Coordinates of N, CA and C in Angstrom, one line a residue:
X139 N 0.9 -1.0 0.0 CA 0.1 0.1 0.2 C 1.0 1.2 -0.1
X140 N 2.1 1.1 0.6 CA 3.0 2.3 0.7 C 3.5 2.5 -0.7
X141 N 3.4 2.0 -1.8 CA 3.9 2.3 -3.0 C 4.0 3.7 -3.9
X142 N 4.5 4.3 -4.3 CA 4.2 5.4 -5.1 C 3.4 5.6 -6.3
X143 N 2.4 6.8 -6.2 CA 1.4 6.6 -7.2 C 2.2 6.7 -8.7
X144 N 1.9 5.6 -9.3 CA 2.4 5.3 -10.8 C 1.6 6.1 -11.9
X145 N 2.4 6.4 -12.8 CA 1.2 7.2 -13.9 C 1.6 6.5 -15.0
X146 N 0.8 5.6 -15.5 CA 1.0 4.8 -16.9 C 0.3 5.3 -17.9
X147 N 0.9 5.2 -19.0 CA 0.6 5.6 -20.3 C 0.4 4.5 -21.2
X148 N -1.0 4.1 -21.7 CA -1.3 2.9 -22.1 C -1.2 2.8 -23.6
X149 N -2.0 3.4 -24.2 CA -2.1 3.2 -26.0 C -0.9 3.9 -26.8
X150 N -0.2 5.0 -25.8 CA 0.9 5.4 -26.6 C 2.1 4.4 -26.2
X151 N 2.5 3.9 -25.3 CA 3.3 3.1 -24.8 C 3.3 1.9 -26.1
X152 N 2.0 1.4 -26.3 CA 1.8 0.1 -27.2 C 2.5 0.4 -28.5
X153 N 2.0 1.7 -28.9 CA 2.3 2.3 -30.1 C 3.6 2.4 -30.2
X154 N 4.4 2.9 -29.3 CA 5.8 3.0 -29.5 C 6.7 1.6 -29.2
X155 N 6.2 0.5 -28.8 CA 6.7 -0.6 -28.5 C 6.7 -1.4 -30.1
X156 N 5.8 -1.2 -31.1 CA 5.4 -1.9 -32.1 C 5.9 -1.1 -33.3
X157 N 6.5 0.2 -33.1 CA 7.2 0.8 -34.1 C 8.4 0.5 -34.3
X158 N 8.8 0.2 -36.0 CA 9.8 -0.2 -36.4 C 10.8 1.2 -36.3
X159 N 12.2 1.0 -36.9 CA 13.0 2.0 -37.1 C 12.5 3.1 -37.9
X160 N 12.1 2.6 -39.1 CA 11.5 3.3 -40.2 C 10.3 4.0 -39.6
X161 N 9.2 3.8 -38.8 CA 8.3 4.1 -38.6 C 8.7 5.3 -37.7
X162 N 9.6 5.1 -36.8 CA 9.8 6.1 -35.7 C 10.5 7.3 -36.5
X163 N 11.1 7.2 -37.8 CA 11.8 8.1 -38.3 C 10.5 9.3 -38.9
X164 N 9.4 8.5 -39.3 CA 8.3 9.6 -39.9 C 7.8 10.4 -38.7
X165 N 7.1 11.6 -39.3 CA 6.5 12.4 -38.3 C 5.6 12.0 -37.4
X166 N 5.7 12.1 -35.8 CA 4.8 12.0 -34.7 C 5.0 13.1 -33.8
X167 N 3.9 13.5 -33.2 CA 2.4 13.4 -33.6 C 2.1 14.4 -34.9
X168 N 1.0 14.2 -35.6 CA 0.5 15.2 -36.6 C -0.5 15.6 -36.3
X169 N -1.2 15.4 -35.3 CA -2.6 16.0 -34.8 C -2.4 15.8 -33.2
X170 N -3.5 16.4 -32.3 CA -3.7 16.6 -30.9 C -3.6 15.2 -30.4
X171 N -2.9 15.2 -29.2 CA -3.1 14.1 -28.5 C -3.8 14.0 -27.2
X172 N -4.3 13.0 -26.8 CA -5.5 13.1 -25.7 C -4.9 12.3 -24.7
X173 N -5.1 13.1 -23.5 CA -4.6 12.6 -22.2 C -5.6 12.1 -21.3
X174 N -6.2 11.0 -21.3 CA -7.4 10.0 -20.6 C -7.0 10.3 -19.3
X175 N -7.7 11.2 -18.3 CA -7.8 11.3 -17.1 C -9.1 10.3 -16.5
X176 N -8.7 9.3 -15.2 CA -10.0 8.5 -15.2 C -10.9 9.0 -14.0
X177 N -11.1 10.5 -13.8 CA -11.7 10.7 -13.0 C -12.4 12.2 -13.1
X178 N -13.6 12.8 -12.9 CA -14.4 13.9 -13.2 C -13.2 15.2 -12.8
X179 N -13.4 16.5 -13.5 CA -12.6 17.4 -13.2 C -12.6 18.1 -11.9
X180 N -11.3 18.6 -11.4 CA -11.3 18.8 -10.1 C -10.6 18.2 -8.9
X181 N -10.4 16.9 -9.3 CA -9.7 16.1 -8.4 C -8.2 16.1 -8.4
X182 N -7.5 15.4 -7.8 CA -6.0 15.7 -7.7 C -5.5 15.5 -9.1
X183 N -6.2 14.2 -9.6 CA -5.6 13.6 -11.0 C -5.7 14.6 -11.9
X184 N -6.8 15.3 -12.1 CA -7.1 16.1 -12.9 C -6.1 17.7 -12.8
X185 N -6.0 17.9 -11.8 CA -4.8 19.0 -11.5 C -3.5 18.6 -11.9
X186 N -3.1 17.3 -11.6 CA -1.8 16.8 -12.2 C -1.9 17.1 -13.6
X187 N -2.6 16.3 -14.2 CA -3.0 16.4 -15.6 C -2.9 17.7 -16.2
X188 N -3.5 18.6 -16.0 CA -3.5 20.0 -16.2 C -2.1 20.8 -15.8
X189 N -1.2 20.3 -15.3 CA -0.1 20.9 -14.7 C 1.1 20.0 -15.6
X190 N 0.8 19.1 -16.6 CA 1.8 18.6 -17.4 C 1.4 18.7 -18.7
X191 N 0.0 18.8 -19.1 CA -0.5 18.7 -20.6 C 0.3 19.5 -21.6
X192 N 0.3 21.0 -20.9 CA 0.9 21.9 -21.9 C 2.4 21.9 -22.0
X193 N 3.2 21.3 -21.0 CA 4.4 21.2 -21.3 C 4.8 19.8 -22.2
X194 N 3.9 19.0 -21.9 CA 4.1 17.6 -22.7 C 3.5 18.1 -24.2
X195 N 2.8 19.1 -24.6 CA 2.2 19.3 -25.6 C 3.5 20.5 -26.4
X196 N 4.1 21.1 -25.7 CA 5.2 21.8 -26.2 C 6.6 20.6 -26.8
X197 N 6.7 19.8 -26.0 CA 7.5 18.6 -26.7 C 7.2 17.9 -28.1
X198 N 6.1 17.3 -27.7 CA 5.6 16.8 -28.8 C 5.4 17.7 -30.1
X199 N 5.0 19.0 -29.8 CA 4.6 19.9 -31.3 C 3.2 19.9 -31.4
X200 N 2.5 19.3 -30.5 CA 0.9 19.2 -30.9 C 0.2 19.6 -29.3
X201 N -0.9 20.2 -29.8 CA -2.0 20.1 -28.5 C -2.0 18.9 -27.7
X202 N -2.1 18.7 -26.3 CA -2.3 17.8 -25.6 C -3.8 17.7 -24.9
X203 N -4.8 17.2 -25.2 CA -6.3 17.8 -24.8 C -6.5 16.6 -23.7
X204 N -7.0 17.4 -22.6 CA -7.5 16.5 -21.4 C -9.0 15.9 -21.9
X205 N -9.2 14.5 -21.5 CA -10.4 13.9 -21.2 C -10.7 13.3 -20.0
X206 N -11.9 13.9 -19.3 CA -11.9 13.1 -18.1 C -13.1 12.3 -18.3
X207 N -13.1 11.2 -17.5 CA -13.9 10.1 -17.6 C -13.9 9.3 -16.4
X208 N -14.9 9.6 -15.6 CA -15.0 9.0 -14.3 C -15.9 7.5 -14.4
X209 N -15.8 7.0 -13.4 CA -16.6 6.0 -13.1 C -16.0 4.5 -12.7
X210 N -16.5 3.7 -11.9 CA -15.8 2.0 -11.6 C -14.3 2.2 -11.2
X211 N -14.2 3.1 -10.3 CA -12.7 3.3 -9.8 C -11.8 3.6 -10.8
X212 N -12.3 4.1 -12.1 CA -11.3 4.7 -12.8 C -10.8 3.6 -14.0
X213 N -11.6 2.4 -13.9 CA -11.8 1.5 -15.0 C -12.6 1.6 -16.3
X214 N -13.5 2.6 -16.4 CA -14.2 2.8 -17.3 C -13.4 3.6 -18.6
X215 N -12.6 4.4 -17.8 CA -11.4 5.4 -18.7 C -10.6 4.3 -19.3
X216 N -9.9 3.7 -18.4 CA -9.1 2.5 -18.7 C -9.6 1.8 -19.7
X217 N -10.4 1.5 -19.7 CA -11.0 0.2 -20.9 C -11.2 1.0 -22.1
X218 N -11.7 2.3 -22.2 CA -11.9 3.0 -23.5 C -10.5 3.2 -24.2
X219 N -9.4 3.5 -23.2 CA -8.0 3.6 -23.7 C -7.5 2.3 -24.6
X220 N -7.7 1.3 -23.8 CA -7.5 -0.2 -24.3 C -8.3 -0.7 -25.5
X221 N -9.5 -0.2 -25.6 CA -10.3 -0.5 -26.9 C -10.1 0.6 -28.0
X222 N -9.4 1.8 -27.7 CA -9.0 2.4 -29.1 C -8.0 1.9 -29.7
X223 N -7.8 2.9 -30.7 CA -6.7 2.4 -31.7 C -5.1 2.6 -31.1
X224 N -4.1 1.8 -31.1 CA -3.1 1.5 -30.5 C -2.1 2.6 -31.5
X225 N -2.2 3.9 -31.8 CA -1.7 5.0 -32.6 C -0.7 5.8 -31.9
X226 N -0.9 5.7 -30.6 CA -0.1 6.8 -29.6 C -0.6 8.2 -29.6
X227 N -2.0 8.3 -29.9 CA -2.7 9.5 -30.0 C -3.8 9.6 -28.6
X228 N -3.9 8.7 -27.9 CA -4.5 8.7 -26.7 C -3.8 7.7 -25.7
X229 N -3.5 8.7 -24.4 CA -2.4 8.0 -23.5 C -3.4 8.0 -22.2
X230 N -2.9 7.3 -21.1 CA -3.6 7.0 -19.9 C -3.0 7.5 -18.6
X231 N -3.5 8.5 -18.2 CA -2.8 8.8 -16.6 C -3.7 8.0 -15.5
X232 N -2.9 7.1 -15.3 CA -3.4 6.1 -14.4 C -2.4 5.9 -13.0
X233 N -2.9 5.0 -12.3 CA -1.8 4.3 -11.0 C -2.6 3.0 -10.9
X234 N -1.9 2.1 -9.6 CA -2.4 0.9 -9.2 C -3.5 0.7 -9.0
X235 N -4.3 2.0 -8.4 CA -5.9 2.3 -7.9 C -6.8 1.9 -9.1
X236 N -6.4 2.2 -10.5 CA -7.5 1.7 -11.5 C -6.9 0.3 -12.2
X237 N -5.6 0.2 -11.9 CA -5.1 -0.8 -13.0 C -4.7 -2.0 -12.5
X238 N -4.9 -2.1 -10.9 CA -4.7 -3.4 -10.2 C -5.9 -3.2 -9.1
X239 N -6.0 -2.3 -8.4 CA -7.0 -2.8 -7.4 C -8.5 -2.8 -7.8
X240 N -8.8 -2.1 -8.8 CA -10.0 -2.2 -9.7 C -10.2 -3.5 -10.2
X241 N -9.5 -4.0 -11.2 CA -10.1 -5.2 -11.6 C -9.9 -6.7 -10.5
X242 N -9.2 -6.3 -9.0 CA -9.5 -7.3 -7.9 C -10.6 -7.0 -7.6
X243 N -11.5 -5.8 -7.4 CA -12.5 -5.8 -6.4 C -13.9 -5.9 -7.5
X244 N -13.6 -5.6 -8.9 CA -15.0 -5.4 -9.7 C -14.9 -6.4 -10.8
X245 N -15.9 -7.5 -10.6 CA -15.8 -8.7 -11.2 C -15.9 -8.4 -12.8
X246 N -16.5 -7.4 -13.4 CA -16.9 -7.1 -14.6 C -15.9 -6.7 -15.5
X247 N -14.5 -6.1 -14.5 CA -13.5 -5.6 -15.3 C -12.8 -7.1 -15.8
X248 N -12.4 -7.0 -17.2 CA -11.7 -7.8 -17.7 C -9.7 -7.5 -18.1
X249 N -9.7 -6.3 -18.0 CA -8.3 -6.2 -18.4 C -7.3 -6.5 -17.2
X250 N -5.9 -6.5 -17.3 CA -5.0 -6.8 -16.4 C -3.9 -5.7 -16.3
X251 N -3.4 -5.4 -15.0 CA -2.3 -4.3 -15.3 C -1.2 -4.8 -16.3
X252 N -1.1 -5.9 -16.8 CA -0.1 -6.3 -17.9 C -0.5 -5.5 -19.1
X253 N -1.6 -5.2 -19.3 CA -2.1 -4.8 -20.7 C -1.6 -3.4 -20.6
X254 N -1.2 -2.9 -19.7 CA -0.6 -1.3 -19.8 C 1.0 -1.3 -19.7
X255 N 1.7 -0.3 -20.1 CA 3.1 -0.3 -19.8 C 3.6 1.0 -19.2
X256 N 4.2 1.0 -18.2 CA 4.7 2.3 -17.5 C 5.6 3.1 -18.7
X257 N 5.3 4.4 -18.9 CA 6.0 5.2 -19.6 C 6.8 6.0 -18.7
X258 N 6.1 6.7 -17.9 CA 6.7 7.7 -16.9 C 6.1 7.9 -15.6
X259 N 6.6 8.1 -14.6 CA 6.0 8.6 -13.5 C 6.1 10.0 -13.3
X260 N 4.9 10.5 -13.0 CA 4.9 12.3 -13.0 C 4.7 12.6 -11.5
X261 N 4.2 11.7 -10.5 CA 4.1 12.3 -9.5 C 3.8 11.5 -8.3
X262 N 3.7 11.8 -6.9 CA 3.5 11.0 -5.8 C 2.6 12.1 -4.9
X263 N 1.7 11.5 -4.1 CA 0.9 12.1 -3.2 C 1.0 12.0 -2.0
X264 N 0.9 12.6 -0.9 CA 0.4 12.4 0.5 C -1.0 12.2 0.8
X265 N -1.3 11.5 1.7 CA -3.0 11.1 2.1 C -3.3 12.0 3.5
X266 N -4.3 12.8 3.2 CA -4.7 13.7 4.2 C -6.0 12.9 4.9
X267 N -6.1 13.2 6.1 CA -7.1 12.8 7.0 C -8.2 13.9 6.9
X268 N -8.9 13.8 6.4 CA -9.9 15.2 6.0 C -11.5 14.6 7.0
X269 N -11.9 15.7 7.4 CA -13.0 15.6 8.1 C -14.0 16.7 8.0
X270 N -15.6 16.5 7.9 CA -16.4 17.7 7.7 C -15.9 18.8 8.4
X271 N -16.4 20.2 8.3 CA -16.2 20.9 9.1 C -17.0 21.2 10.2
X272 N -17.9 20.7 10.3 CA -18.6 20.4 11.7 C -18.4 19.4 12.6
X273 N -17.4 18.3 12.1 CA -17.5 17.3 13.2 C -16.8 17.6 14.4
X274 N -17.3 17.2 15.3 CA -16.9 17.8 16.8 C -15.5 16.8 17.4
X275 N -14.5 17.4 16.6 CA -13.3 16.5 17.0 C -12.1 17.4 16.1
X276 N -11.1 17.8 16.9 CA -9.8 18.4 16.3 C -8.6 17.5 15.8
X277 N -8.6 16.5 16.6 CA -7.3 15.7 16.5 C -7.9 14.3 16.0
X278 N -7.0 13.5 15.7 CA -7.4 12.1 15.3 C -8.2 11.2 16.4
X279 N -7.2 11.5 17.3 CA -7.6 10.5 18.7 C -9.2 11.1 19.0
X280 N -9.5 12.5 19.3 CA -11.0 12.7 19.2 C -11.9 12.1 18.3
X281 N -11.5 12.2 17.0 CA -12.2 11.9 16.3 C -12.7 10.5 16.0
X282 N -11.5 9.6 16.7 CA -11.9 7.8 16.8 C -12.8 7.8 17.8
X283 N -12.6 8.7 19.1 CA -13.6 8.6 20.2 C -15.1 9.0 19.8
X284 N -14.9 9.7 19.1 CA -16.8 10.2 18.8 C -17.0 9.0 17.7
X285 N -16.3 8.7 16.8 CA -16.6 7.6 15.8 C -17.1 6.3 16.5
X286 N -16.5 6.0 17.6 CA -16.6 4.8 18.4 C -18.2 5.0 18.9
X287 N -18.2 6.2 19.6 CA -19.8 6.6 20.1 C -20.5 6.2 19.5
X288 N -20.4 7.0 18.3 CA -21.3 7.2 17.0 C -21.9 5.6 16.7
X289 N -21.0 4.7 16.6 CA -21.3 3.3 16.3 C -22.3 2.7 17.4
X290 N -21.6 2.8 18.6 CA -22.2 2.5 19.5 C -24.0 2.8 19.7
X291 N -24.0 3.9 19.0 CA -25.4 4.6 19.3 C -26.1 4.1 17.8
X292 N -25.3 3.1 17.1 CA -26.1 3.0 15.8 C -25.9 3.7 14.8
X293 N -25.0 4.7 14.9 CA -25.0 5.6 13.7 C -23.4 5.6 13.2
X294 N -23.2 4.8 12.7 CA -21.9 4.6 12.4 C -21.4 5.7 11.4
X295 N -20.2 6.4 11.2 CA -19.5 7.4 10.5 C -19.7 7.1 9.0
X296 N -19.7 7.8 7.9 CA -19.3 7.6 6.8 C -18.1 8.1 6.1
X297 N -17.6 7.1 5.3 CA -16.2 7.8 4.8 C -16.4 7.5 3.0
X298 N -16.0 8.7 2.3 CA -15.7 9.0 1.0 C -14.5 8.2 0.3
X299 N -15.0 7.4 -0.9 CA -13.8 7.1 -1.6 C -14.1 7.4 -3.2
X300 N -13.2 7.0 -4.2 CA -13.4 7.4 -5.6 C -13.9 6.0 -6.3
X301 N -14.3 5.1 -5.4 CA -14.9 4.1 -6.1 C -14.7 2.6 -5.2
X302 N -15.8 1.7 -5.5 CA -15.5 0.5 -4.7 C -14.1 -0.1 -5.1
X303 N -13.4 -0.8 -4.2 CA -11.9 -1.5 -4.2 C -11.1 -0.7 -4.4
X304 N -11.1 0.8 -4.5 CA -10.1 1.9 -4.8 C -9.3 2.0 -3.4
X305 N -8.0 2.5 -3.7 CA -7.0 2.6 -2.7 C -7.5 3.2 -1.5
X306 N -8.6 4.5 -1.5 CA -9.0 5.1 -0.6 C -10.3 4.3 0.1
X307 N -11.1 3.4 -0.6 CA -12.0 2.6 -0.2 C -11.2 1.4 1.0
X308 N -10.0 1.0 0.4 CA -9.2 -0.1 1.2 C -8.9 0.7 2.3
X309 N -8.3 2.0 2.3 CA -7.8 2.6 3.4 C -9.2 2.6 4.5
X310 N -10.1 3.1 4.1 CA -11.2 3.4 5.0 C -11.7 2.0 5.4
X311 N -11.7 0.9 5.0 CA -11.9 -0.4 5.5 C -10.8 -0.7 6.4
X312 N -9.8 -0.7 5.9 CA -8.5 -0.8 7.1 C -8.6 -0.1 8.4
X313 N -9.0 1.1 8.1 CA -9.0 2.0 9.3 C -10.1 1.4 10.5
X314 N -11.2 0.9 9.6 CA -12.2 0.5 10.4 C -11.9 -0.8 11.2
X315 N -11.1 -1.8 10.4 CA -10.5 -3.0 10.9 C -9.6 -2.9 12.2
X316 N -8.7 -1.9 12.1 CA -7.7 -2.0 12.8 C -8.2 -1.3 14.2
X317 N -9.2 -0.3 14.1 CA -9.9 0.5 15.0 C -11.0 -0.4 15.8
X318 N -11.4 -1.2 15.1 CA -12.8 -2.2 15.4 C -13.9 -1.2 15.7
X319 N -14.0 -0.1 15.0 CA -15.2 0.7 14.7 C -15.7 0.5 13.4
X320 N -17.0 0.1 13.4 CA -18.0 -0.1 12.3 C -18.0 1.3 11.6
X321 N -17.9 1.6 10.2 CA -17.9 2.7 9.2 C -18.9 2.2 8.1
X322 N -19.2 3.2 7.2 CA -20.0 2.8 6.2 C -19.4 3.8 5.1
X323 N -19.0 3.0 4.3 CA -18.4 3.3 2.7 C -19.4 4.2 1.8
X324 N -19.4 5.2 1.5 CA -19.7 5.9 0.3 C -18.8 6.1 -0.8
X325 N -19.1 5.4 -2.3 CA -18.2 5.5 -3.3 C -18.8 6.6 -4.3
X326 N -18.0 7.2 -4.8 CA -18.2 8.3 -5.6 C -17.2 7.9 -7.0
X327 N -17.5 8.9 -7.9 CA -16.9 8.7 -9.3 C -15.6 9.2 -9.3
X328 N -15.2 9.9 -8.2 CA -13.8 10.6 -8.1 C -14.0 11.2 -7.1
X329 N -12.5 12.2 -6.8 CA -12.2 13.0 -5.7 C -13.1 14.1 -5.4
X330 N -13.2 15.0 -6.8 CA -14.1 16.1 -6.6 C -15.6 16.2 -6.3
X331 N -16.5 15.0 -6.5 CA -17.7 14.9 -6.2 C -17.8 14.4 -4.7
X332 N -16.7 13.8 -4.1 CA -16.4 13.6 -2.6 C -16.3 14.7 -1.8
X333 N -15.4 15.4 -2.3 CA -15.2 16.7 -2.0 C -16.2 17.6 -1.7
X334 N -17.2 17.7 -2.8 CA -18.0 18.5 -2.6 C -19.2 17.9 -1.5
X335 N -19.2 16.6 -1.3 CA -20.4 16.2 -0.2 C -19.6 16.3 0.9
X336 N -18.3 16.1 1.2 CA -17.6 16.4 2.3 C -17.6 17.9 2.9
X337 N -17.6 18.7 1.7 CA -18.0 20.2 2.0 C -19.1 20.8 2.5
X338 N -20.1 19.6 1.9 CA -21.9 19.9 2.7 C -21.9 19.3 3.7
X339 N -21.0 18.6 4.2 CA -21.4 17.9 5.4 C -22.1 16.7 5.1
X340 N -22.2 16.0 3.6 CA -23.3 15.1 3.5 C -22.5 13.6 4.0
X341 N -21.1 13.8 3.9 CA -20.4 12.3 4.4 C -19.2 13.0 5.5
X342 N -19.0 12.0 6.5 CA -18.3 12.3 7.6 C -16.5 12.7 7.3
X343 N -16.0 11.8 6.7 CA -14.7 11.9 6.5 C -14.0 11.4 5.1
X344 N -13.1 11.7 4.8 CA -12.3 11.3 3.5 C -11.1 11.3 3.7
X345 N -10.5 10.1 3.5 CA -8.8 9.9 3.2 C -8.6 10.1 1.8
X346 N -8.0 11.4 1.8 CA -7.6 11.7 0.3 C -6.4 12.0 -0.1
X347 N -6.1 11.9 -1.4 CA -4.3 12.4 -1.8 C -4.8 14.0 -1.5
X348 N -3.8 14.5 -1.1 CA -3.6 15.9 -0.2 C -3.2 16.8 -1.7
X349 N -3.7 17.8 -1.7 CA -3.6 18.9 -2.7 C -3.6 20.3 -1.6
X350 N -2.9 21.4 -2.2 CA -3.0 22.5 -1.4 C -4.1 23.3 -1.1
X351 N -5.2 22.9 -2.1 CA -6.5 23.2 -1.8 C -7.2 23.0 -0.6
X352 N -6.9 22.1 0.1 CA -7.5 21.7 1.4 C -6.5 22.4 2.5
X353 N -5.4 22.6 2.2 CA -5.0 23.8 3.1 C -5.9 25.1 2.9
X354 N -6.1 25.5 2.1 CA -7.0 27.0 1.9 C -8.5 26.2 2.6
X355 N -9.0 25.4 2.2 CA -10.1 25.1 2.9 C -10.0 25.0 4.2
X356 N -9.2 24.6 4.7 CA -9.0 24.3 6.2 C -8.9 25.8 6.9
X357 N -8.1 26.5 6.3 CA -7.9 27.9 7.1 C -9.0 28.7 6.9
X358 N -10.1 28.3 5.8 CA -11.2 29.2 5.6 C -12.4 28.4 6.3
X359 N -12.1 27.4 6.9 CA -13.2 26.5 7.8 C -14.0 25.9 7.2
X360 N -13.8 25.4 5.8 CA -14.5 24.6 5.2 C -14.5 23.1 5.5
X361 N -13.3 22.7 5.8 CA -13.0 21.3 6.2 C -12.0 21.2 7.3
X362 N -11.9 20.1 7.8 CA -10.8 19.9 8.8 C -9.8 19.0 8.3
X363 N -8.5 19.5 8.4 CA -7.5 18.7 8.0 C -7.0 18.0 9.4
X364 N -7.2 16.9 9.6 CA -6.9 16.2 11.2 C -5.6 15.8 11.4
X365 N -4.6 15.2 10.2 CA -3.5 14.8 10.2 C -3.0 14.5 8.7
X366 N -1.8 14.4 8.6 CA -1.4 13.5 7.6 C -0.8 12.1 7.6
X367 N -1.4 11.1 6.7 CA -0.7 9.9 7.1 C 1.0 9.6 6.8
X368 N 1.7 10.5 7.2 CA 2.8 10.5 7.0 C 3.5 9.8 8.5
X369 N 4.9 9.5 8.4 CA 5.4 9.1 9.5 C 6.2 10.0 10.3
X370 N 6.2 11.2 9.7 CA 6.7 12.8 10.4 C 6.3 13.4 9.9
X371 N 6.1 14.8 10.5 CA 5.7 16.3 9.5 C 6.9 16.4 8.5
X372 N 6.2 16.9 7.2 CA 6.9 17.3 6.2 C 7.1 18.6 6.1
X373 N 7.8 19.0 5.5 CA 8.2 20.6 5.4 C 6.8 21.6 4.8
X374 N 6.4 20.8 3.7 CA 5.7 21.5 3.2 C 3.9 21.3 3.8
X375 N 4.0 20.6 4.9 CA 2.4 20.4 5.7 C 2.7 20.4 7.1
X376 N 3.9 21.0 7.6 CA 4.1 21.0 8.9 C 3.3 21.7 10.0
X377 N 2.3 22.4 9.4 CA 1.3 22.9 10.4 C 0.2 21.6 10.7
X378 N 0.4 20.4 10.1 CA -0.7 19.5 10.3 C 0.0 18.1 11.0
X379 N -0.4 17.9 11.8 CA 0.0 16.7 12.6 C 0.5 15.3 11.5
X380 N 1.6 14.6 11.8 CA 1.7 13.4 11.0 C 0.8 12.4 11.9
X381 N 0.5 11.2 11.5 CA -0.5 10.3 12.2 C -0.1 9.6 13.2
X382 N 1.7 9.6 13.0 CA 2.1 9.0 14.1 C 2.1 9.5 15.6
X383 N 1.9 10.8 15.4 CA 1.7 11.6 16.5 C 0.3 11.4 17.6
X384 N -0.8 10.5 16.5 CA -1.8 10.0 17.5 C -1.4 9.0 18.3
X385 N -2.5 8.9 19.4 CA -2.1 7.3 20.3 C -2.6 6.7 19.6
X386 N -3.8 6.2 18.8 CA -4.6 5.2 18.5 C -4.1 4.7 17.0
X387 N -3.7 5.5 16.4 CA -3.2 5.4 15.0 C -1.5 5.5 14.4
X388 N -1.0 5.1 15.6 CA 0.6 5.3 15.2 C 1.2 4.9 14.0
X389 N 0.7 3.6 13.5 CA 1.2 2.9 12.4 C 0.3 2.9 11.3
X390 N -0.5 4.0 11.1 CA -1.4 3.9 10.0 C -0.9 4.9 9.0
X391 N 0.6 4.9 8.7 CA 1.2 5.5 7.7 C 0.8 5.0 6.1
X392 N 0.6 6.0 5.2 CA 0.4 5.5 3.9 C 0.5 6.9 3.0
X393 N 1.0 6.7 1.8 CA 1.2 7.4 0.8 C 0.8 6.7 -0.7
X394 N 0.9 7.4 -1.9 CA 0.6 6.8 -3.1 C 1.4 7.8 -4.1

């Protein structure tokens, strides 16, 4: 689980692997390239894509157009890329979340991670422990005490994820297991819609890939950042406790 987020490019890698030396000498690309993002606009995956597409376009000499397609823990977008032509004009920005975990969790997914080839890693992400703004806790330990009390009263807390079988779903299940506190999973098509419901207090918490926007939301009182799932405080998030500073979750360290 503590593996780095891996950005895998599918169709472009297949095309490059099959091109002969003569074909490589031909002009490529001659038209825009599509960068497929397997979640709706507004989430961290989308932000990453929009931070690299212009630079990639300059290197290729053609525009790189982002297409967002969420659903089924990112597998709908992955399958669309696989079903398309292996001509290098559609590439997939993905991770083990879509290419390993989703096929294991969803029986209808038929592709395997081996169907994709890693071209380049472009990002890693820290995991933030986010709670709704009106949740009556300011630390992870206080949060768990409240969660335990709510479960005993028959009102288990709800947690968001980007889909069944996703890394964030497994994190929530693991949290429930290691604490012995029943919790209810609420899947979304991506981080952006999950975040919207967290902001609206429709879901209690979200173990989410951290972006600077959460720092702004925390400071403006729209969401609570209780901790980072790091082993120690890192320079860019020093104002937030590492999960190891809690009493009940000292070993709950993860990143992607």
